Amino acid sequence: MIKTAPLALTVFISAFFTLLTPSAQAAWPDDQPIKIIVPQAAGGTNDTLARMVGAELSKILGQTVVIDNRPGASGAIGMQATVQAPPDGYTIALASDSAALLDVLRPNLPWKFRSGLQGVVMIGEQPISIATSSKTSFNTLQQVIDAAKAKPGSLGYGSSGIGSSQNIVGEWMASLAGVKLVHVPYKGGGQAANDVVSGQIPLAVLGLAPMLKQQQAGNVRILAVTTLERSKALPEVPTLTELGYPQIALAQWAGLVAPAATPQPIIQKLSDALLKVLSEKSISEKMLAAGITPRPLNYQQFDAFLKKTVDTWQQVVPTLNIQIQ
């Protein structure tokens, strides 16, 4: 009897939690705030999207949704906080193409984006824009290239951080053009946009969303976009493909991810609720007005997209001179 008691107790406990777990999953969300971690500073594209989507998600689920900005380390700080959060559906994160770069740019991190997180829903995408302050004399990308060739290292461009997709595009373009541009990293696109508007830096390589209103206000001139086709928001602006850089044909995407161990029923509920948010006409209109094209994908489609994206970056990035401090 003494030998069999622990086994009986183990079976009882196992059965108890087997019965409890589905019930807890079925009750989700259960009067507890849902946190969306944004691994960039407030004011940038990801922060704007998180707040826009979070407000509507709160209405649909009847739960408070809070935004937690955790900028720094090219998004690694916010992503790590998400990986290490309890996998219960109450902590998710706004991930972007920059986050998917972490596996290749920061191989020594104690976790992996690919295995530590799972997709919940794809939100949308936008071009990356190459812009200049209206205080400069540049009206075309070729004029920028010519100036960089005349005085190597004299022109700086701002991005949302070292190792961000904007940083990748800036270095990739400079490499293809045979010039040296000085990278000026920020903790978010909003800060970089402010400095290019004020003329503190002459150039910015940023998502279209934070630059669109500045272009419309005459504060910046957007010289090119990275997508294969021109942006509907700025049909007069050429693509990098048109300007002789067909290798750089990509979009900056954004979506929501959760810790990898989050139960599938909870992921399903979250994904369904967020797809409902993205189907609302008011949300799609706001996104389009901001230069973001809605591209909703459910959790299965988005998770497959994430894995393919990580694989692509692992092939491209080693060919560039990206230094992570």
Coordinates of N, CA, C and O in Angstrom, one line a residue, residues 144-255:
V144 N 20.2 61.7 -54.1 CA 20.8 61.2 -52.8 C 22.0 60.3 -53.1 O 23.0 60.5 -52.4
I145 N 21.9 59.4 -54.0 CA 23.0 58.5 -54.3 C 24.2 59.3 -54.8 O 25.3 59.0 -54.4
D146 N 23.9 60.3 -55.7 CA 25.0 61.1 -56.2 C 25.7 61.8 -55.1 O 27.0 61.9 -55.1
A147 N 24.9 62.4 -54.2 CA 25.5 63.1 -53.0 C 26.4 62.2 -52.1 O 27.4 62.6 -51.6
A148 N 25.9 61.0 -51.9 CA 26.6 60.0 -51.1 C 27.9 59.6 -51.8 O 28.9 59.3 -51.1
K149 N 27.9 59.5 -53.1 CA 29.1 59.1 -53.8 C 30.1 60.3 -53.8 O 31.3 60.0 -53.6
A150 N 29.6 61.5 -53.8 CA 30.5 62.7 -53.8 C 31.2 62.8 -52.5 O 32.4 63.2 -52.4
K151 N 30.4 62.6 -51.4 CA 31.0 62.7 -50.0 C 30.6 61.4 -49.2 O 29.6 61.4 -48.5
P152 N 31.4 60.4 -49.3 CA 31.0 59.1 -48.6 C 30.9 59.3 -47.1 O 31.7 60.0 -46.5
G153 N 29.8 58.8 -46.6 CA 29.6 58.8 -45.1 C 29.1 60.2 -44.6 O 29.0 60.4 -43.4
S154 N 28.7 61.0 -45.6 CA 28.2 62.4 -45.2 C 26.7 62.4 -44.9 O 26.2 63.3 -44.3
L155 N 26.0 61.4 -45.4 CA 24.5 61.4 -45.2 C 24.1 60.3 -44.3 O 24.5 59.2 -44.4
G156 N 23.2 60.7 -43.3 CA 22.7 59.8 -42.3 C 21.2 59.5 -42.6 O 20.5 60.4 -43.1
Y157 N 20.8 58.3 -42.3 CA 19.4 58.0 -42.4 C 18.9 57.4 -41.1 O 19.6 56.6 -40.4
G158 N 17.7 57.8 -40.7 CA 17.1 57.3 -39.5 C 16.2 56.1 -39.7 O 15.6 55.9 -40.8
S159 N 16.2 55.2 -38.7 CA 15.3 54.0 -38.8 C 14.8 53.7 -37.4 O 15.1 54.4 -36.4
S160 N 13.9 52.7 -37.3 CA 13.3 52.4 -36.0 C 14.3 51.6 -35.1 O 13.9 51.2 -34.0
G161 N 15.5 51.3 -35.5 CA 16.4 50.6 -34.7 C 17.5 49.8 -35.4 O 17.3 49.4 -36.6
I162 N 18.6 49.5 -34.8 CA 19.6 48.6 -35.4 C 19.0 47.2 -35.6 O 18.4 46.7 -34.7
G163 N 19.2 46.7 -36.8 CA 18.6 45.4 -37.0 C 17.2 45.4 -37.4 O 16.6 44.3 -37.6
S164 N 16.5 46.6 -37.5 CA 15.2 46.6 -38.0 C 15.1 46.4 -39.5 O 16.1 46.5 -40.2
S165 N 13.9 46.1 -40.0 CA 13.8 45.9 -41.4 C 14.2 47.1 -42.2 O 14.7 47.1 -43.3
Q166 N 13.9 48.3 -41.6 CA 14.3 49.6 -42.2 C 15.8 49.7 -42.3 O 16.4 50.1 -43.4
N167 N 16.5 49.3 -41.3 CA 18.0 49.2 -41.3 C 18.5 48.3 -42.4 O 19.4 48.6 -43.1
I168 N 17.9 47.1 -42.5 CA 18.2 46.2 -43.6 C 18.1 46.8 -44.9 O 18.9 46.7 -45.8
V169 N 16.9 47.5 -45.2 CA 16.6 48.1 -46.5 C 17.7 49.2 -46.8 O 18.2 49.3 -47.9
G170 N 18.0 50.0 -45.7 CA 18.9 51.1 -45.9 C 20.3 50.6 -46.3 O 20.9 51.1 -47.3
E171 N 20.8 49.6 -45.6 CA 22.1 49.0 -46.0 C 22.1 48.2 -47.3 O 23.1 48.3 -48.0
W172 N 21.0 47.6 -47.5 CA 20.9 46.8 -48.8 C 20.9 47.7 -50.0 O 21.6 47.5 -51.0
M173 N 20.1 48.8 -49.9 CA 20.1 49.8 -51.0 C 21.5 50.5 -51.2 O 21.9 50.6 -52.3
A174 N 22.1 50.8 -50.1 CA 23.4 51.5 -50.2 C 24.4 50.5 -50.8 O 25.3 50.9 -51.6
S175 N 24.4 49.2 -50.4 CA 25.3 48.2 -51.0 C 25.1 48.1 -52.5 O 26.0 48.0 -53.2
L176 N 23.8 48.0 -52.9 CA 23.5 47.9 -54.3 C 24.0 49.1 -55.1 O 24.4 49.0 -56.3
A177 N 23.8 50.3 -54.5 CA 24.2 51.5 -55.1 C 25.7 51.8 -55.1 O 26.2 52.7 -55.8
G178 N 26.4 51.1 -54.2 CA 27.8 51.3 -54.1 C 28.2 52.6 -53.3 O 29.2 53.2 -53.6
V179 N 27.3 52.9 -52.3 CA 27.6 54.1 -51.5 C 27.6 53.8 -50.0 O 27.2 52.7 -49.6
K180 N 28.1 54.7 -49.2 CA 28.1 54.6 -47.8 C 27.1 55.6 -47.1 O 27.3 56.8 -47.3
L181 N 26.1 55.0 -46.4 CA 25.2 55.9 -45.7 C 25.4 55.6 -44.2 O 25.7 54.4 -43.8
V182 N 25.2 56.6 -43.4 CA 25.4 56.4 -41.9 C 24.1 56.1 -41.3 O 23.1 56.9 -41.4
H183 N 24.0 55.0 -40.6 CA 22.7 54.6 -40.0 C 22.6 55.3 -38.6 O 23.5 55.3 -37.8
V184 N 21.4 55.9 -38.4 CA 21.1 56.6 -37.2 C 19.9 55.9 -36.6 O 18.7 56.1 -37.0
P185 N 20.1 55.0 -35.6 CA 19.0 54.2 -35.1 C 18.2 54.9 -34.0 O 18.8 55.7 -33.2
Y186 N 16.9 54.7 -34.0 CA 16.0 55.2 -32.9 C 15.3 54.1 -32.3 O 15.3 52.9 -32.7
K187 N 14.6 54.4 -31.2 CA 13.8 53.4 -30.5 C 12.4 53.2 -31.1 O 11.6 52.4 -30.6
G188 N 12.1 54.0 -32.1 CA 10.8 53.9 -32.7 C 10.7 54.7 -33.9 O 11.4 55.7 -34.1
G189 N 9.8 54.4 -34.8 CA 9.6 55.2 -36.1 C 9.2 56.6 -35.8 O 9.5 57.5 -36.6
G190 N 8.4 56.8 -34.8 CA 7.9 58.1 -34.5 C 9.0 59.1 -34.2 O 9.0 60.3 -34.6
Q191 N 10.0 58.7 -33.4 CA 11.1 59.5 -33.1 C 11.9 59.9 -34.3 O 12.4 61.0 -34.5
A192 N 12.2 58.9 -35.1 CA 13.0 59.1 -36.3 C 12.2 60.0 -37.3 O 12.8 60.9 -37.9
A193 N 10.9 59.9 -37.4 CA 10.1 60.8 -38.3 C 10.2 62.2 -37.8 O 10.4 63.1 -38.6
N194 N 10.2 62.4 -36.5 CA 10.3 63.8 -35.9 C 11.6 64.4 -36.3 O 11.6 65.6 -36.6
D195 N 12.7 63.7 -36.2 CA 14.0 64.2 -36.5 C 14.2 64.5 -38.0 O 14.9 65.4 -38.3
V196 N 13.6 63.7 -38.9 CA 13.8 64.0 -40.3 C 12.9 65.2 -40.7 O 13.3 66.0 -41.5
V197 N 11.8 65.4 -40.0 CA 10.9 66.5 -40.3 C 11.6 67.8 -39.8 O 11.6 68.8 -40.5
S198 N 12.3 67.8 -38.7 CA 13.0 68.9 -38.2 C 14.3 69.2 -38.9 O 14.9 70.3 -38.7
G199 N 14.8 68.3 -39.7 CA 16.0 68.4 -40.4 C 17.2 68.0 -39.6 O 18.4 68.2 -40.0
Q200 N 17.0 67.4 -38.4 CA 18.1 66.8 -37.6 C 18.9 65.8 -38.3 O 20.1 65.6 -38.2
I201 N 18.2 65.0 -39.1 CA 18.8 64.0 -40.0 C 18.2 64.3 -41.4 O 17.1 64.6 -41.6
P202 N 19.0 64.0 -42.5 CA 18.6 64.4 -43.8 C 17.6 63.3 -44.4 O 16.8 63.6 -45.3
L203 N 17.8 62.0 -44.0 CA 17.0 61.0 -44.6 C 16.4 60.1 -43.6 O 16.8 60.0 -42.4
A204 N 15.4 59.3 -44.0 CA 14.8 58.3 -43.1 C 14.3 57.1 -44.0 O 13.9 57.3 -45.1
V205 N 14.5 56.0 -43.5 CA 14.0 54.7 -44.1 C 13.1 54.2 -43.1 O 13.5 53.6 -42.1
L206 N 11.8 54.4 -43.3 CA 10.7 54.1 -42.3 C 9.5 53.5 -43.0 O 9.3 53.7 -44.2
G207 N 8.6 52.9 -42.2 CA 7.3 52.5 -42.8 C 6.6 53.7 -43.3 O 6.8 54.8 -42.8
L208 N 5.7 53.4 -44.3 CA 5.0 54.6 -44.9 C 4.1 55.3 -44.0 O 4.0 56.5 -44.1
A209 N 3.5 54.6 -43.0 CA 2.5 55.2 -42.2 C 2.9 56.4 -41.5 O 2.2 57.4 -41.5
P210 N 4.0 56.4 -40.7 CA 4.4 57.6 -40.0 C 4.9 58.8 -40.9 O 5.0 59.9 -40.5
M211 N 5.2 58.4 -42.2 CA 5.7 59.5 -43.1 C 4.6 60.1 -44.0 O 4.8 61.1 -44.6
L212 N 3.5 59.4 -44.2 CA 2.5 59.8 -45.1 C 1.9 61.2 -44.8 O 1.9 62.0 -45.7
K213 N 1.5 61.4 -43.6 CA 1.0 62.7 -43.2 C 2.0 63.8 -43.3 O 1.7 64.9 -43.6
Q214 N 3.3 63.4 -43.0 CA 4.3 64.4 -43.1 C 4.6 64.8 -44.6 O 4.9 66.0 -44.9
Q215 N 4.4 63.8 -45.5 CA 4.5 64.2 -46.9 C 3.4 65.0 -47.3 O 3.5 66.0 -48.0
Q216 N 2.2 64.7 -46.9 CA 1.0 65.5 -47.2 C 1.1 66.9 -46.7 O 0.5 67.9 -47.3
A217 N 1.8 67.1 -45.5 CA 1.9 68.4 -44.9 C 3.1 69.2 -45.5 O 3.3 70.3 -45.1
G218 N 3.9 68.5 -46.4 CA 5.0 69.2 -47.0 C 6.3 69.2 -46.2 O 7.2 69.9 -46.5
N219 N 6.3 68.3 -45.1 CA 7.5 68.3 -44.2 C 8.6 67.4 -44.7 O 9.7 67.5 -44.3
V220 N 8.2 66.4 -45.5 CA 9.2 65.5 -46.1 C 8.8 65.2 -47.5 O 7.7 65.5 -48.0
R221 N 9.8 64.7 -48.3 CA 9.6 64.2 -49.6 C 9.9 62.7 -49.7 O 11.0 62.3 -49.4
I222 N 8.9 61.9 -49.9 CA 9.1 60.5 -50.1 C 9.6 60.2 -51.5 O 8.9 60.5 -52.5
L223 N 10.8 59.6 -51.6 CA 11.5 59.4 -52.8 C 11.2 58.1 -53.5 O 11.4 57.9 -54.7
A224 N 10.9 57.1 -52.7 CA 10.7 55.7 -53.2 C 10.0 54.8 -52.1 O 10.1 55.2 -50.9
V225 N 9.4 53.8 -52.6 CA 8.8 52.8 -51.7 C 9.3 51.4 -52.1 O 9.8 51.2 -53.2
T226 N 9.3 50.4 -51.2 CA 9.9 49.2 -51.4 C 9.0 48.1 -52.0 O 9.5 47.0 -52.4
T227 N 7.7 48.3 -52.0 CA 6.8 47.3 -52.5 C 7.0 47.1 -54.1 O 7.5 48.0 -54.7
L228 N 6.6 46.0 -54.6 CA 6.7 45.7 -56.0 C 5.9 46.7 -56.8 O 6.3 47.1 -57.9
E229 N 4.7 47.1 -56.3 CA 3.8 48.0 -57.0 C 3.8 49.3 -56.2 O 4.0 49.4 -54.9
R230 N 3.5 50.4 -56.8 CA 3.3 51.7 -56.1 C 2.2 51.7 -55.1 O 1.2 51.0 -55.3
S231 N 2.4 52.5 -54.1 CA 1.4 52.6 -53.1 C 0.2 53.3 -53.6 O 0.3 54.4 -54.2
K232 N -1.0 52.8 -53.3 CA -2.3 53.5 -53.7 C -2.4 54.9 -53.0 O -3.0 55.8 -53.5
A233 N -1.8 55.0 -51.8 CA -1.8 56.2 -51.1 C -0.9 57.3 -51.7 O -1.2 58.5 -51.5
L234 N 0.1 56.9 -52.4 CA 1.1 57.8 -53.1 C 1.4 57.3 -54.5 O 2.6 56.8 -54.7
P235 N 0.5 57.3 -55.4 CA 0.7 56.7 -56.7 C 1.8 57.4 -57.5 O 2.3 56.9 -58.5
E236 N 2.2 58.6 -57.1 CA 3.2 59.4 -57.9 C 4.6 59.0 -57.4 O 5.6 59.4 -58.1
V237 N 4.8 58.2 -56.3 CA 6.1 57.9 -55.8 C 6.5 56.6 -56.4 O 5.8 55.5 -56.4
P238 N 7.7 56.5 -57.1 CA 8.2 55.3 -57.7 C 8.6 54.2 -56.7 O 8.9 54.5 -55.5
T239 N 8.7 53.0 -57.2 CA 9.2 51.9 -56.4 C 10.7 51.7 -56.6 O 11.3 52.2 -57.6
L240 N 11.4 51.1 -55.6 CA 12.8 50.8 -55.8 C 13.0 49.9 -57.0 O 14.1 50.1 -57.7
T241 N 12.1 49.1 -57.3 CA 12.2 48.2 -58.6 C 12.3 49.1 -59.8 O 13.1 48.9 -60.7
E242 N 11.4 50.1 -59.9 CA 11.4 51.0 -61.0 C 12.7 51.8 -61.1 O 13.2 52.2 -62.2
L243 N 13.3 52.1 -59.9 CA 14.5 52.9 -59.9 C 15.8 52.1 -60.0 O 16.9 52.6 -59.9
G244 N 15.7 50.8 -60.3 CA 16.9 50.0 -60.6 C 17.3 49.1 -59.5 O 18.4 48.6 -59.5
Y245 N 16.5 48.9 -58.5 CA 16.8 48.0 -57.3 C 15.7 46.9 -57.2 O 15.0 46.9 -56.1
P246 N 15.6 46.1 -58.2 CA 14.5 45.0 -58.1 C 14.7 44.0 -57.0 O 13.7 43.3 -56.7
Q247 N 15.9 43.9 -56.5 CA 16.1 42.9 -55.4 C 15.3 43.3 -54.2 O 15.0 42.4 -53.4
I248 N 15.1 44.6 -54.0 CA 14.4 45.0 -52.8 C 12.9 45.3 -53.1 O 12.5 46.4 -53.5
A249 N 12.2 44.2 -53.0 CA 10.7 44.3 -53.3 C 10.0 43.6 -52.1 O 9.8 42.3 -52.2
L250 N 9.7 44.3 -51.1 CA 9.1 43.7 -49.9 C 8.2 44.7 -49.2 O 8.2 45.9 -49.5
A251 N 7.4 44.2 -48.3 CA 6.5 45.0 -47.5 C 6.8 44.9 -46.0 O 7.4 43.9 -45.6
Q252 N 6.5 45.9 -45.3 CA 6.7 45.8 -43.8 C 5.3 45.4 -43.2 O 4.3 46.1 -43.4
W253 N 5.3 44.2 -42.6 CA 4.1 43.6 -42.1 C 3.9 43.8 -40.6 O 4.9 44.0 -39.9
A254 N 2.7 43.6 -40.1 CA 2.5 43.6 -38.7 C 1.4 42.6 -38.4 O 0.5 42.4 -39.1
G255 N 1.6 42.0 -37.2 CA 0.6 41.0 -36.8 C 0.7 40.7 -35.3 O 1.7 41.3 -34.6

